[in-house]
Every structure is written in C-alpha cells, then in structure tokens.
PDB file of C-alpha atoms in Angstrom:
ATOM      1  CA  MET A   3       6.770  44.361  21.376  1.00 60.00           C
ATOM      2  CA  ASN A   4       9.505  41.670  21.336  1.00 77.00           C
ATOM      3  CA  GLY A   5       7.951  39.887  24.341  1.00 76.00           C
ATOM      4  CA  ALA A   6       4.526  39.681  22.577  1.00 75.00           C
ATOM      5  CA  LEU A   7       6.073  38.461  19.356  1.00 71.00           C
ATOM      6  CA  LEU A   8       7.989  35.825  21.308  1.00 72.00           C
ATOM      7  CA  THR A   9       4.842  34.708  23.096  1.00 80.00           C
ATOM      8  CA  VAL A  10       2.991  34.329  19.820  1.00 70.00           C
ATOM      9  CA  LEU A  11       5.843  32.449  18.238  1.00 73.00           C
ATOM     10  CA  MET A  12       6.158  30.117  21.250  1.00 75.00           C
ATOM     11  CA  ALA A  13       2.350  29.385  21.179  1.00 73.00           C
ATOM     12  CA  ALA A  14       2.494  28.624  17.403  1.00 75.00           C
ATOM     13  CA  ALA A  15       5.428  26.325  17.878  1.00 76.00           C
ATOM     14  CA  GLY A  16       3.748  24.541  20.718  1.00 74.00           C
ATOM     15  CA  THR A  17       0.539  24.198  18.761  1.00 76.00           C
ATOM     16  CA  ALA A  18       2.396  22.824  15.762  1.00 70.00           C
ATOM     17  CA  LEU A  19       4.256  20.326  17.973  1.00 67.00           C
ATOM     18  CA  LEU A  20       1.050  19.082  19.635  1.00 64.00           C
ATOM     19  CA  ALA A  21      -0.587  18.744  16.190  1.00 66.00           C
ATOM     20  CA  PHE A  22       2.316  16.769  14.847  1.00 67.00           C
ATOM     21  CA  VAL A  23       2.412  14.413  17.872  1.00 63.00           C
ATOM     22  CA  GLY A  24      -1.356  13.901  17.810  1.00 63.00           C
ATOM     23  CA  PHE A  25      -1.137  13.161  14.065  1.00 59.00           C
ATOM     24  CA  ARG A  26       1.604  10.628  14.581  1.00 58.00           C
ATOM     25  CA  LEU A  27      -0.144   8.951  17.464  1.00 57.00           C
ATOM     26  CA  GLY A  28      -3.453   8.782  15.654  1.00 55.00           C
ATOM     27  CA  LEU A  29      -2.027   7.099  12.584  1.00 50.00           C
ATOM     28  CA  SER A  30       0.457   4.861  14.317  1.00 49.00           C
ATOM     29  CA  VAL A  31      -2.090   2.058  14.495  1.00 54.00           C
ATOM     30  CA  ASP A  32      -1.427  -0.390  11.728  1.00 71.00           C
ATOM     31  CA  ARG A  33      -4.844  -2.142  11.591  1.00 82.00           C
ATOM     32  CA  ARG A  34      -5.665  -4.427   8.721  1.00 89.00           C
ATOM     33  CA  PHE A  35      -8.335  -6.957   7.982  1.00 92.00           C
ATOM     34  CA  LYS A  36      -7.179 -10.311   9.216  1.00 92.00           C
ATOM     35  CA  SER A  37      -9.261 -12.420   6.847  1.00 93.00           C
ATOM     36  CA  VAL A  38     -12.202 -12.466   4.486  1.00 93.00           C
ATOM     37  CA  ASP A  39     -14.328 -13.843   7.314  1.00 94.00           C
ATOM     38  CA  GLU A  40     -13.606 -10.736   9.465  1.00 93.00           C
ATOM     39  CA  VAL A  41     -14.859  -8.467   6.592  1.00 93.00           C
ATOM     40  CA  VAL A  42     -18.014 -10.614   6.171  1.00 94.00           C
ATOM     41  CA  GLN A  43     -18.715 -10.584   9.939  1.00 94.00           C
ATOM     42  CA  ALA A  44     -18.064  -6.842  10.242  1.00 93.00           C
ATOM     43  CA  VAL A  45     -20.334  -5.970   7.252  1.00 94.00           C
ATOM     44  CA  ARG A  46     -23.041  -8.351   8.403  1.00 93.00           C
ATOM     45  CA  SER A  47     -23.067  -6.874  11.960  1.00 93.00           C
ATOM     46  CA  HIS A  48     -22.914  -3.260  10.778  1.00 93.00           C
ATOM     47  CA  TYR A  49     -25.843  -3.701   8.262  1.00 93.00           C
ATOM     48  CA  GLY A  50     -27.726  -6.435  10.045  1.00 91.00           C
ATOM     49  CA  LEU A  51     -27.438  -8.860   7.153  1.00 89.00           C
ATOM     50  CA  SER A  52     -27.682 -12.627   7.051  1.00 87.00           C
ATOM     51  CA  THR A  53     -27.037 -13.221   3.310  1.00 87.00           C
ATOM     52  CA  ASN A  54     -24.033 -14.873   1.853  1.00 91.00           C
ATOM     53  CA  LEU A  55     -21.330 -12.424   0.873  1.00 93.00           C
ATOM     54  CA  SER A  56     -18.287 -12.704  -1.348  1.00 94.00           C
ATOM     55  CA  VAL A  57     -15.372 -10.427  -0.631  1.00 95.00           C
ATOM     56  CA  LEU A  58     -12.854  -8.700  -2.895  1.00 93.00           C
ATOM     57  CA  MET A  59     -10.017  -7.554  -0.561  1.00 94.00           C
ATOM     58  CA  SER A  60      -7.292  -5.165  -1.460  1.00 93.00           C
ATOM     59  CA  ARG A  61      -3.775  -6.514  -1.381  1.00 92.00           C
ATOM     60  CA  ASN A  62      -2.824  -4.247   1.606  1.00 91.00           C
ATOM     61  CA  GLN A  63      -5.905  -5.618   3.478  1.00 92.00           C
ATOM     62  CA  ARG A  64      -7.125  -2.108   4.427  1.00 92.00           C
ATOM     63  CA  ALA A  65     -10.086  -2.040   2.015  1.00 93.00           C
ATOM     64  CA  ALA A  66     -12.542  -4.636   0.849  1.00 94.00           C
ATOM     65  CA  ILE A  67     -15.765  -4.852  -1.045  1.00 94.00           C
ATOM     66  CA  ALA A  68     -18.350  -7.404   0.172  1.00 94.00           C
ATOM     67  CA  TYR A  69     -21.015  -8.232  -2.345  1.00 94.00           C
ATOM     68  CA  GLY A  70     -23.898 -10.633  -2.626  1.00 91.00           C
ATOM     69  CA  ALA A  71     -25.607 -12.365  -5.589  1.00 87.00           C
ATOM     70  CA  ASP A  72     -28.507  -9.899  -5.412  1.00 89.00           C
ATOM     71  CA  GLN A  73     -26.200  -7.112  -6.674  1.00 88.00           C
ATOM     72  CA  THR A  74     -25.826  -5.461  -3.323  1.00 90.00           C
ATOM     73  CA  GLY A  75     -22.330  -4.405  -2.313  1.00 92.00           C
ATOM     74  CA  TYR A  76     -20.633  -2.775   0.565  1.00 93.00           C
ATOM     75  CA  VAL A  77     -17.166  -1.138   1.009  1.00 92.00           C
ATOM     76  CA  ALA A  78     -15.341  -1.830   4.302  1.00 92.00           C
ATOM     77  CA  LEU A  79     -12.430   0.409   4.860  1.00 89.00           C
ATOM     78  CA  VAL A  80      -9.778   0.498   7.640  1.00 89.00           C
ATOM     79  CA  LEU A  81      -8.795   4.096   8.635  1.00 82.00           C
ATOM     80  CA  GLY A  82      -6.408   4.185  11.543  1.00 78.00           C
ATOM     81  CA  ASP A  83      -8.104   2.070  14.161  1.00 79.00           C
ATOM     82  CA  LYS A  84     -11.600   2.615  12.824  1.00 85.00           C
ATOM     83  CA  LEU A  85     -13.729   0.614  10.438  1.00 88.00           C
ATOM     84  CA  LEU A  86     -15.804   2.589   7.936  1.00 88.00           C
ATOM     85  CA  PHE A  87     -18.658   1.164   5.951  1.00 90.00           C
ATOM     86  CA  ARG A  88     -20.469   2.398   2.816  1.00 89.00           C
ATOM     87  CA  SER A  89     -23.089   0.937   0.575  1.00 89.00           C
ATOM     88  CA  LEU A  90     -22.123   0.842  -3.075  1.00 88.00           C
ATOM     89  CA  ASP A  91     -25.536   2.129  -4.096  1.00 85.00           C
ATOM     90  CA  GLN A  92     -24.142   5.706  -4.684  1.00 81.00           C
ATOM     91  CA  ALA A  93     -20.584   4.788  -5.566  1.00 84.00           C
ATOM     92  CA  LYS A  94     -19.102   5.898  -8.861  1.00 83.00           C
ATOM     93  CA  ILE A  95     -16.371   3.766 -10.484  1.00 78.00           C
ATOM     94  CA  MET A  96     -13.606   6.287 -11.263  1.00 70.00           C
ATOM     95  CA  VAL A  97     -11.041   4.028 -12.779  1.00 69.00           C
ATOM     96  CA  ILE A  98     -10.586   0.400 -13.597  1.00 73.00           C
ATOM     97  CA  ALA A  99      -6.967  -0.276 -14.323  1.00 74.00           C
ATOM     98  CA  GLU A 100      -5.166  -3.534 -14.853  1.00 75.00           C
ATOM     99  CA  ASP A 101      -5.170  -4.412 -11.151  1.00 83.00           C
ATOM    100  CA  ARG A 102      -6.704  -1.317  -9.524  1.00 88.00           C
ATOM    101  CA  LEU A 103     -10.130  -0.120  -8.863  1.00 87.00           C
ATOM    102  CA  TYR A 104     -11.073   3.409  -7.621  1.00 87.00           C
ATOM    103  CA  LEU A 105     -14.558   4.194  -6.223  1.00 87.00           C
ATOM    104  CA  SER A 106     -15.794   7.585  -5.314  1.00 86.00           C
ATOM    105  CA  PHE A 107     -18.845   8.671  -3.346  1.00 83.00           C
ATOM    106  CA  PRO A 108     -20.912  11.790  -4.039  1.00 80.00           C
ATOM    107  CA  ASP A 109     -21.176  13.075  -0.506  1.00 73.00           C
ATOM    108  CA  PHE A 110     -18.524  15.235   0.998  1.00 64.00           C
ATOM    109  CA  GLY A 111     -16.082  13.806   3.494  1.00 66.00           C
ATOM    110  CA  PHE A 112     -15.750  10.268   2.282  1.00 69.00           C
ATOM    111  CA  GLU A 113     -12.522   9.930   0.261  1.00 76.00           C
ATOM    112  CA  PRO A 114     -12.266   7.655  -2.797  1.00 82.00           C
ATOM    113  CA  VAL A 115     -11.571   4.066  -2.043  1.00 87.00           C
ATOM    114  CA  TYR A 116      -8.583   2.299  -3.743  1.00 88.00           C
ATOM    115  CA  ILE A 117      -8.673  -1.409  -4.208  1.00 91.00           C
ATOM    116  CA  GLN A 118      -5.635  -3.274  -5.578  1.00 92.00           C
ATOM    117  CA  ALA A 119      -6.401  -6.877  -6.442  1.00 91.00           C
ATOM    118  CA  ASP A 120      -6.153  -9.272  -9.382  1.00 90.00           C
ATOM    119  CA  ALA A 121      -7.859  -8.005 -12.501  1.00 86.00           C
ATOM    120  CA  ILE A 122      -9.956 -11.143 -12.877  1.00 88.00           C
ATOM    121  CA  ASP A 123     -11.253 -10.828  -9.344  1.00 90.00           C
ATOM    122  CA  ILE A 124     -12.156  -7.146  -9.864  1.00 88.00           C
ATOM    123  CA  GLN A 125     -13.982  -7.923 -13.030  1.00 87.00           C
ATOM    124  CA  HIS A 126     -15.850 -10.836 -11.431  1.00 89.00           C
ATOM    125  CA  ALA A 127     -16.988  -8.597  -8.556  1.00 89.00           C
ATOM    126  CA  LEU A 128     -18.088  -5.816 -10.816  1.00 87.00           C
ATOM    127  CA  THR A 129     -20.023  -8.306 -13.037  1.00 88.00           C
ATOM    128  CA  ILE A 130     -21.857  -9.690 -10.047  1.00 90.00           C
ATOM    129  CA  LEU A 131     -22.648  -6.192  -8.864  1.00 88.00           C
ATOM    130  CA  GLY A 132     -24.081  -5.425 -12.311  1.00 86.00           C
ATOM    131  CA  ARG A 133     -21.414  -2.830 -13.129  1.00 79.00           C
ATOM    132  CA  GLY A 134     -19.050  -4.952 -15.227  1.00 70.00           C
ATOM    133  CA  PRO A 135     -18.717  -5.184 -18.895  1.00 64.00           C
ATOM    134  CA  THR A 136     -21.621  -6.944 -20.590  1.00 54.00           C
ATOM    135  CA  THR A 137     -20.631  -9.744 -22.954  1.00 52.00           C
TER     136      THR A 137
END
C-alpha cells in the first residue's frame, strides 16, 4: 500500500512540475505591438482590408482597437506570442472609466479586453464607432 501511494504522489508531483514549467515557458514571451503601423498591417492582413484605419492602443501595447470611418472596428490582442483578432460587431462595452475601457464578447472562450489609454482618445474612438455619447 505504501508503495502504491508513493507512486501516485510522485506522479502527481511530476505532473504539477511539468505543468508549472510549461506555464512559465509559455508565458515568458513578452510580445508587444511595436507601433500603430504594426497593428494596422496585422488587422489589414488578417481581415483582408484596404481601408484607412485609426488605432487606439493600450498603454501596455498588448491590446489595440483599429477602427475606420465607416464605424467598423477590430480588436487586436497580444496573448503570449500569439495575435488574436476580433470584430467589434458583437462586443459589449462593459466599463468606460476615466482612462480605461473594458470590452466583452458573448461567445465563450474570449476573455474581456482591457484598454488603458487617454480618456479623450477612448471617447473619440467610441464616437467614430457609433458607440460614444451623443451630444
């Protein structure tokens, strides 16, 4: 009985160690957007667009919203070493704080997006997207 218990404990410890090492290696990449142009090019190539896009980039340069004058918008998000893209068609604005914007998506598996930028830039982007305050 002690031998079986020891085997199970050793297997659990080994699995936990492998999971921890894999987690640390997977998130050790510190990728960020280098510039607004990189965001525009990435969104254009992902969606096959040729229109002019403006960009609202988060201060940590890991999330950005690219939007056009025709009220279309796209979220570009850095997650580890991957780039994720979403259209803002289904996005729900969760919170607009002084310098923060939280967006959520209705489908399972895509976490809310957090953008921290100047309040004026956030309001400008939301107004162009048709989601800002009407004055």
